[in-house]
Amino acid sequence: GSGDGNRLAPPHIDPIAAIAWYPTRYDARKLFGVSNEGFRTFASGEDRKVAVMAVFGGKDTLPGSTPEDAALLKECLEEDPRVKDCMVKIFPGQGHAFAHANIGMEGGASVGDDESDRWIGEDYGSQLAEPSIGDSGDAEVACLLSTAWMETYTRVFLPTVGTPVRYDVNDRWATLEMDGEAGKSQKQIRTELDEAIFGHEDVDVNLRRMSQSRSPLSEEVGAGSEAFDEIEDEREGIRRQILEKYDIKEDDDEETFDRKFERARADGALDGLMLEAYMDDSGDAYW
């Protein structure tokens, strides 16, 4: 900052995934929804797409963090075309800062201790708000869900595909209130994790079905070369034309996407995207 008290604005970022724990001081309708006042594109000019997760406590009374606020935020996220996926969860019986309360503490703490007092203050919504502290495993679950969310939606290599969480077929993750996992003790949660790890079985990979030679595109022109970039630019142009012509959108459910994709395939619109295929004895191809 400068001597006159002016401070530089924080650097611009283009998030592809975000998580909010019991948020306060925000206007959901200005941030999200069909009438939002936020950015429509990334700095690169591409349409903005972000996956948003939020965690709330069922007994939270701070403005912005109440169950009613959670319902409004979920509604706004679901109708916002920039949000490619969202998950809003309310943990029943929990108050504000429940997932932070025991971080770094062995055996928990009681309200009034120096360690717990640091979560009570203006920066956390109110000077009078007291976090919910105890042996609940809800904090553990909130951390695990948040980690899984970021790992799912921040991958650049082999990005996530499939049905978005908000279209979960059995509604377990699409519903607002947390299911039976909420309310378990931390010991129960960790026991279940240990059992899942112990019982995990690796999937056998059939290495015979891997391509026996490299892509001719890489061999002939080489990744990073001008010729390679030209081919990739051409393919990207074709891809955008297909998306526009067949109205294929990222928020299409699986059935809708499959129907549109099949139309494009039947019309031969995908032919320009295909590279030479490597065939094995089964007739399946590697691209």
mmCIF file of C-alpha atoms in Angstrom, residues 24-25 59-63 95-97 111-112 116-133:
data_model
loop_
_atom_site.group_PDB
_atom_site.id
_atom_site.type_symbol
_atom_site.label_atom_id
_atom_site.label_comp_id
_atom_site.label_asym_id
_atom_site.label_seq_id
_atom_site.Cartn_x
_atom_site.Cartn_y
_atom_site.Cartn_z
ATOM 1 C CA THR A 24 -21.186 -14.196 5.586
ATOM 2 C CA ARG A 25 -21.313 -10.653 4.180
ATOM 3 C CA LYS A 59 -28.123 -23.978 13.912
ATOM 4 C CA ASP A 60 -26.127 -21.090 12.458
ATOM 5 C CA THR A 61 -27.851 -17.737 13.022
ATOM 6 C CA LEU A 62 -25.327 -15.363 11.449
ATOM 7 C CA PRO A 63 -26.646 -13.436 8.414
ATOM 8 C CA GLY A 95 -23.424 -23.849 14.594
ATOM 9 C CA HIS A 96 -21.081 -21.338 13.005
ATOM 10 C CA ALA A 97 -17.423 -22.353 12.478
ATOM 11 C CA VAL A 111 -15.652 -22.213 24.589
ATOM 12 C CA GLY A 112 -13.703 -19.488 26.316
ATOM 13 C CA SER A 116 -11.395 -21.385 20.600
ATOM 14 C CA ASP A 117 -11.692 -17.622 21.081
ATOM 15 C CA ARG A 118 -9.729 -16.997 17.897
ATOM 16 C CA TRP A 119 -12.720 -18.241 15.877
ATOM 17 C CA ILE A 120 -15.047 -15.716 17.537
ATOM 18 C CA GLY A 121 -14.869 -12.212 16.176
ATOM 19 C CA GLU A 122 -15.789 -9.786 13.467
ATOM 20 C CA ASP A 123 -13.845 -11.684 10.829
ATOM 21 C CA TYR A 124 -16.087 -14.704 11.452
ATOM 22 C CA GLY A 125 -19.376 -12.813 11.290
ATOM 23 C CA SER A 126 -19.999 -11.607 14.840
ATOM 24 C CA GLN A 127 -18.184 -10.816 18.066
ATOM 25 C CA LEU A 128 -20.852 -12.764 19.953
ATOM 26 C CA ALA A 129 -21.021 -15.911 17.834
ATOM 27 C CA GLU A 130 -19.763 -19.081 19.497
ATOM 28 C CA PRO A 131 -18.610 -22.018 17.413
ATOM 29 C CA SER A 132 -19.996 -25.485 17.954
ATOM 30 C CA ILE A 133 -17.225 -27.525 19.569
#
